[in-house]
Every structure is written in structure tokens, then in C-alpha cells.
Amino acid sequence: MILESIGARIRYVREHVLEMTQADLSKFLGVAQQSLSIIENDRVIPSIKTLRNYSEVMNISFEWLVHGGSISLMKAKKVNDFVTIPVFTKFNSIKMEFSKMENTVNFLSVSDKYSSCMSTVLRDDSMNDLFLQGSFIVFDSEKEPIANDYVIAIKDEELFMRRYTKDMDQFTLQPLNKAYKSIPANECKIIGVAVLQVLQREI
């Protein structure tokens, strides 16, 4: 069986693999149900970045989602459940803990494999073009970073994202956008390693 369009492939995965309603999958992807309906009916083709994000969230092959082919190439896994995790904007660097729930601006639905993770919103374009401004970044606060990981860090009570790089014996947090400056790792506190990006506006 070969599905001819991106919308048809998304609809097939939703109905036959994930076994979700359109409302459930739209919440899972972080988009409006109307946006998902438009995509499934082939009235719009999402951007490549959006499709890559969808493929990661739905656990399917990005190449199959974009180019099609036999369903045997899909490599999909059933998502048993999804959970909500908090979206933090502040971190108390004195107490070394996340601020109280009043600083939680949202909750994000993710696969239950990320149930122990937390998230924040990327508020600038310092990580373009790989990570988009306004997207949710899910991070694991228990994971120790290694060179070239993407990390969430805190400086002056603000959360930000950078690439963790090593030059000789010194670690630096580098932006992908050269308009921003690098930050020595010893001038901030790394609080987690990024494990997932969830787009909240693009379709």
C-alpha cells in the first residue's frame, strides 16, 4: 500500500498506528485541530522543519513522511500515552530550583517517554535555523551534557539555549546565530540537555 500525499500519510499514522483522534493528535503535536485538518486534507504542505518535528513526535521516518513509498518503510511505533509537562520561564539560581508554579506559563503535551522532563520556550532567534524562536524545548535535567549537546542554561535568572562546545580544555555555550555572543560555561549554570523541539505555530 502506497499513500500518495503527506496529508494521507499523516492521517494513516494517526488512525492506524497511533490510534488517535484528530483532536488528540493536534494536541500531541502542539497545533490547532483546524491546522491538522487542513494538512490531512492536503490544503497546505507544512514546511520541512515542521515535517521533521512531526516525524520525531510521531516516531516515524522523516524520509517516508516527505517522500512516501511502501508502508513498510514507515518504521512507526505506537505511542501508548502522552503526558503534560510544565513550561518554565524562571529558575531560582540561589535555591537552585525551578520557580513556583506561578512562573509556569503553560503545559505541554508530549510522549510519555518524556514524562520526567521539563520544557521552556525559546524566546529569541539565537539558535536559528535549527531551533525556531517561539518553539517549546523539552529538556532532561538529569542528563549530563557532553560536547556538542544542545543545553538549557541559566544566567541572571533567565533561561536560554546554546550548543555546548569544547575548545582545548574550555567549555563554551555557543549560539547558532552569529549575531549572538558565546558564553563561557563557567559564567552560567547548565540545567538540562535538550531532547525535543515542539513547534507551536507553524503548519
mmCIF file of C-alpha atoms in Angstrom:
data_model
loop_
_atom_site.group_PDB
_atom_site.id
_atom_site.type_symbol
_atom_site.label_atom_id
_atom_site.label_comp_id
_atom_site.label_asym_id
_atom_site.label_seq_id
_atom_site.Cartn_x
_atom_site.Cartn_y
_atom_site.Cartn_z
ATOM 1 C CA MET A 1 0.000 0.000 0.000
ATOM 2 C CA ILE A 2 1.384 3.413 -1.009
ATOM 3 C CA LEU A 3 -0.108 6.665 0.266
ATOM 4 C CA GLU A 4 0.183 9.413 -2.321
ATOM 5 C CA SER A 5 0.351 12.585 -0.212
ATOM 6 C CA ILE A 6 1.851 13.917 3.011
ATOM 7 C CA GLY A 7 -1.631 14.553 4.382
ATOM 8 C CA ALA A 8 -2.708 10.983 3.637
ATOM 9 C CA ARG A 9 0.400 9.614 5.364
ATOM 10 C CA ILE A 10 -0.203 11.710 8.479
ATOM 11 C CA ARG A 11 -3.850 10.634 8.558
ATOM 12 C CA TYR A 12 -2.874 6.957 8.136
ATOM 13 C CA VAL A 13 -0.385 7.111 11.019
ATOM 14 C CA ARG A 14 -2.916 8.895 13.216
ATOM 15 C CA GLU A 15 -5.734 6.418 12.551
ATOM 16 C CA HIS A 16 -3.934 3.090 12.166
ATOM 17 C CA VAL A 17 -0.683 3.389 14.128
ATOM 18 C CA LEU A 18 -1.166 5.950 16.874
ATOM 19 C CA GLU A 19 -4.899 5.211 17.050
ATOM 20 C CA MET A 20 -5.663 8.814 17.947
ATOM 21 C CA THR A 21 -8.484 11.166 17.101
ATOM 22 C CA GLN A 22 -7.639 14.299 15.168
ATOM 23 C CA ALA A 23 -8.186 16.309 18.363
ATOM 24 C CA ASP A 24 -5.752 14.094 20.300
ATOM 25 C CA LEU A 25 -3.014 14.233 17.672
ATOM 26 C CA SER A 26 -3.307 18.002 17.245
ATOM 27 C CA LYS A 27 -2.803 18.385 20.997
ATOM 28 C CA PHE A 28 0.101 15.928 20.862
ATOM 29 C CA LEU A 29 1.763 17.945 18.072
ATOM 30 C CA GLY A 30 1.050 21.303 19.699
ATOM 31 C CA VAL A 31 -1.077 22.664 16.824
ATOM 32 C CA ALA A 32 -4.726 23.630 16.409
ATOM 33 C CA GLN A 33 -7.062 20.845 15.285
ATOM 34 C CA GLN A 34 -8.114 23.004 12.326
ATOM 35 C CA SER A 35 -4.472 23.237 11.225
ATOM 36 C CA LEU A 36 -4.092 19.455 11.358
ATOM 37 C CA SER A 37 -7.335 19.015 9.406
ATOM 38 C CA ILE A 38 -6.044 21.344 6.685
ATOM 39 C CA ILE A 39 -2.813 19.330 6.454
ATOM 40 C CA GLU A 40 -4.572 15.954 6.358
ATOM 41 C CA ASN A 41 -6.822 17.200 3.553
ATOM 42 C CA ASP A 42 -3.789 18.385 1.537
ATOM 43 C CA ARG A 43 -4.881 22.003 1.519
ATOM 44 C CA VAL A 44 -1.424 23.078 2.688
ATOM 45 C CA ILE A 45 2.006 21.434 2.750
ATOM 46 C CA PRO A 46 3.923 22.023 6.001
ATOM 47 C CA SER A 47 7.495 23.292 5.930
ATOM 48 C CA ILE A 48 10.375 20.815 6.023
ATOM 49 C CA LYS A 49 11.231 21.902 9.577
ATOM 50 C CA THR A 50 7.655 21.266 10.674
ATOM 51 C CA LEU A 51 7.574 17.853 8.999
ATOM 52 C CA ARG A 52 10.822 16.880 10.685
ATOM 53 C CA ASN A 53 9.332 17.858 14.033
ATOM 54 C CA TYR A 54 6.152 15.872 13.299
ATOM 55 C CA SER A 55 8.158 12.786 12.333
ATOM 56 C CA GLU A 56 10.094 12.904 15.609
ATOM 57 C CA VAL A 57 6.987 13.385 17.731
ATOM 58 C CA MET A 58 5.051 10.616 15.917
ATOM 59 C CA ASN A 59 8.067 8.255 15.814
ATOM 60 C CA ILE A 60 8.001 7.775 12.048
ATOM 61 C CA SER A 61 10.602 8.026 9.310
ATOM 62 C CA PHE A 62 11.088 11.605 8.124
ATOM 63 C CA GLU A 63 12.017 10.360 4.645
ATOM 64 C CA TRP A 64 8.827 8.272 4.405
ATOM 65 C CA LEU A 65 6.673 11.164 5.608
ATOM 66 C CA VAL A 66 8.090 13.546 2.994
ATOM 67 C CA HIS A 67 8.676 11.242 0.020
ATOM 68 C CA GLY A 68 6.261 8.363 0.597
ATOM 69 C CA GLY A 69 6.787 4.780 -0.501
ATOM 70 C CA SER A 70 5.738 1.457 0.949
ATOM 71 C CA ILE A 71 4.216 1.492 4.423
ATOM 72 C CA SER A 72 6.941 -0.978 5.394
ATOM 73 C CA LEU A 73 9.341 1.997 5.273
ATOM 74 C CA MET A 74 7.339 3.964 7.825
ATOM 75 C CA LYS A 75 9.032 2.466 10.913
ATOM 76 C CA ALA A 76 6.268 3.757 13.164
ATOM 77 C CA LYS A 77 5.862 2.887 16.798
ATOM 78 C CA LYS A 78 2.596 3.078 18.672
ATOM 79 C CA VAL A 79 2.550 5.856 21.238
ATOM 80 C CA ASN A 80 0.905 4.368 24.294
ATOM 81 C CA ASP A 81 0.116 7.624 26.017
ATOM 82 C CA PHE A 82 1.112 11.210 26.366
ATOM 83 C CA VAL A 83 1.568 13.388 29.415
ATOM 84 C CA THR A 84 1.708 17.079 30.200
ATOM 85 C CA ILE A 85 4.897 18.674 31.461
ATOM 86 C CA PRO A 86 5.326 22.252 32.726
ATOM 87 C CA VAL A 87 6.810 25.042 30.630
ATOM 88 C CA PHE A 88 9.118 27.066 32.869
ATOM 89 C CA THR A 89 10.347 30.608 32.316
ATOM 90 C CA LYS A 90 12.293 31.208 35.525
ATOM 91 C CA PHE A 91 14.902 29.376 37.575
ATOM 92 C CA ASN A 92 15.904 30.382 41.107
ATOM 93 C CA SER A 93 19.694 30.350 40.920
ATOM 94 C CA ILE A 94 20.016 30.922 44.668
ATOM 95 C CA LYS A 95 17.909 27.924 45.715
ATOM 96 C CA MET A 96 18.966 26.010 42.587
ATOM 97 C CA GLU A 97 15.408 25.030 41.800
ATOM 98 C CA PHE A 98 12.656 25.953 39.398
ATOM 99 C CA SER A 99 10.478 28.838 40.484
ATOM 100 C CA LYS A 100 6.983 28.230 41.824
ATOM 101 C CA MET A 101 4.090 27.299 39.583
ATOM 102 C CA GLU A 102 3.046 30.934 39.083
ATOM 103 C CA ASN A 103 6.046 31.177 36.763
ATOM 104 C CA THR A 104 4.763 28.260 34.700
ATOM 105 C CA VAL A 105 3.241 29.868 31.627
ATOM 106 C CA ASN A 106 1.890 26.734 30.013
ATOM 107 C CA PHE A 107 1.767 22.974 29.971
ATOM 108 C CA LEU A 108 2.959 20.923 27.012
ATOM 109 C CA SER A 109 1.661 17.529 25.847
ATOM 110 C CA VAL A 110 4.467 15.110 24.965
ATOM 111 C CA SER A 111 5.030 11.373 24.615
ATOM 112 C CA ASP A 112 5.159 9.619 27.962
ATOM 113 C CA LYS A 113 8.810 8.764 27.318
ATOM 114 C CA TYR A 114 9.467 12.439 28.202
ATOM 115 C CA SER A 115 7.401 12.307 31.408
ATOM 116 C CA SER A 116 10.390 13.116 33.642
ATOM 117 C CA CYS A 117 11.464 16.083 31.505
ATOM 118 C CA MET A 118 10.640 19.780 31.656
ATOM 119 C CA SER A 119 10.337 22.434 28.989
ATOM 120 C CA THR A 120 10.843 26.086 28.223
ATOM 121 C CA VAL A 121 10.140 28.416 25.302
ATOM 122 C CA LEU A 122 12.947 29.578 23.028
ATOM 123 C CA ARG A 123 12.406 33.330 23.186
ATOM 124 C CA ASP A 124 14.924 34.600 20.646
ATOM 125 C CA ASP A 125 16.482 33.629 17.323
ATOM 126 C CA SER A 126 19.885 32.748 18.787
ATOM 127 C CA MET A 127 19.549 29.112 17.660
ATOM 128 C CA ASN A 128 18.216 29.685 14.132
ATOM 129 C CA ASP A 129 17.894 27.868 11.809
ATOM 130 C CA LEU A 130 17.853 24.581 13.703
ATOM 131 C CA PHE A 131 15.698 25.677 16.645
ATOM 132 C CA LEU A 132 12.974 28.224 15.980
ATOM 133 C CA GLN A 133 12.043 31.210 18.101
ATOM 134 C CA GLY A 134 8.763 30.515 19.907
ATOM 135 C CA SER A 135 9.147 26.729 19.904
ATOM 136 C CA PHE A 136 8.982 24.589 23.028
ATOM 137 C CA ILE A 137 12.281 22.967 24.029
ATOM 138 C CA VAL A 138 11.924 19.810 26.114
ATOM 139 C CA PHE A 139 14.971 19.116 28.278
ATOM 140 C CA ASP A 140 16.223 16.450 30.663
ATOM 141 C CA SER A 141 17.556 17.993 33.868
ATOM 142 C CA GLU A 142 19.120 14.687 34.967
ATOM 143 C CA LYS A 143 21.251 14.189 31.861
ATOM 144 C CA GLU A 144 24.891 15.228 31.970
ATOM 145 C CA PRO A 145 25.902 17.244 28.891
ATOM 146 C CA ILE A 146 28.698 16.163 26.596
ATOM 147 C CA ALA A 147 30.434 18.158 23.875
ATOM 148 C CA ASN A 148 28.102 19.286 21.064
ATOM 149 C CA ASP A 149 24.919 18.679 23.056
ATOM 150 C CA TYR A 150 22.288 21.407 22.986
ATOM 151 C CA VAL A 151 21.679 22.594 26.525
ATOM 152 C CA ILE A 152 19.397 24.834 28.541
ATOM 153 C CA ALA A 153 21.274 27.161 30.869
ATOM 154 C CA ILE A 154 20.543 29.943 33.344
ATOM 155 C CA LYS A 155 22.166 33.354 33.690
ATOM 156 C CA ASP A 156 20.747 36.341 35.559
ATOM 157 C CA GLU A 157 17.582 34.332 36.300
ATOM 158 C CA GLU A 158 16.830 33.883 32.572
ATOM 159 C CA LEU A 159 16.725 30.571 30.710
ATOM 160 C CA PHE A 160 18.428 30.272 27.333
ATOM 161 C CA MET A 161 19.600 27.602 24.896
ATOM 162 C CA ARG A 162 23.076 27.089 23.424
ATOM 163 C CA ARG A 163 25.355 24.445 21.950
ATOM 164 C CA TYR A 164 27.800 23.016 24.486
ATOM 165 C CA THR A 165 31.222 23.048 22.812
ATOM 166 C CA LYS A 166 34.761 22.315 23.907
ATOM 167 C CA ASP A 167 37.833 24.234 22.768
ATOM 168 C CA MET A 168 41.011 22.783 24.224
ATOM 169 C CA ASP A 169 40.075 22.333 27.897
ATOM 170 C CA GLN A 170 37.455 25.092 28.000
ATOM 171 C CA PHE A 171 33.699 24.604 27.565
ATOM 172 C CA THR A 172 31.670 27.320 25.886
ATOM 173 C CA LEU A 173 27.977 27.800 25.179
ATOM 174 C CA GLN A 174 27.710 28.856 21.547
ATOM 175 C CA PRO A 175 24.698 30.214 19.641
ATOM 176 C CA LEU A 176 23.951 29.041 16.103
ATOM 177 C CA ASN A 177 23.127 32.611 15.088
ATOM 178 C CA LYS A 178 26.412 34.521 14.870
ATOM 179 C CA ALA A 179 24.651 37.748 15.826
ATOM 180 C CA TYR A 180 24.752 36.474 19.416
ATOM 181 C CA LYS A 181 27.812 36.079 21.619
ATOM 182 C CA SER A 182 29.211 32.872 23.064
ATOM 183 C CA ILE A 183 29.110 32.471 26.837
ATOM 184 C CA PRO A 184 31.824 30.706 28.864
ATOM 185 C CA ALA A 185 30.293 27.702 30.602
ATOM 186 C CA ASN A 186 31.682 28.819 33.960
ATOM 187 C CA GLU A 187 29.649 32.049 33.787
ATOM 188 C CA CYS A 188 26.273 30.306 33.870
ATOM 189 C CA LYS A 189 24.607 27.142 35.138
ATOM 190 C CA ILE A 190 23.555 24.325 32.802
ATOM 191 C CA ILE A 191 20.240 22.898 33.995
ATOM 192 C CA GLY A 192 19.436 20.352 31.304
ATOM 193 C CA VAL A 193 20.111 18.777 27.917
ATOM 194 C CA ALA A 194 17.611 19.428 25.113
ATOM 195 C CA VAL A 195 15.889 16.250 23.899
ATOM 196 C CA LEU A 196 12.970 17.510 21.773
ATOM 197 C CA GLN A 197 11.697 20.591 19.964
ATOM 198 C CA VAL A 198 7.934 21.078 19.607
ATOM 199 C CA LEU A 199 6.724 23.751 17.214
ATOM 200 C CA GLN A 200 3.671 25.644 18.383
ATOM 201 C CA ARG A 201 2.693 27.830 15.442
ATOM 202 C CA GLU A 202 3.943 26.500 12.117
ATOM 203 C CA ILE A 203 1.772 24.242 9.964
#
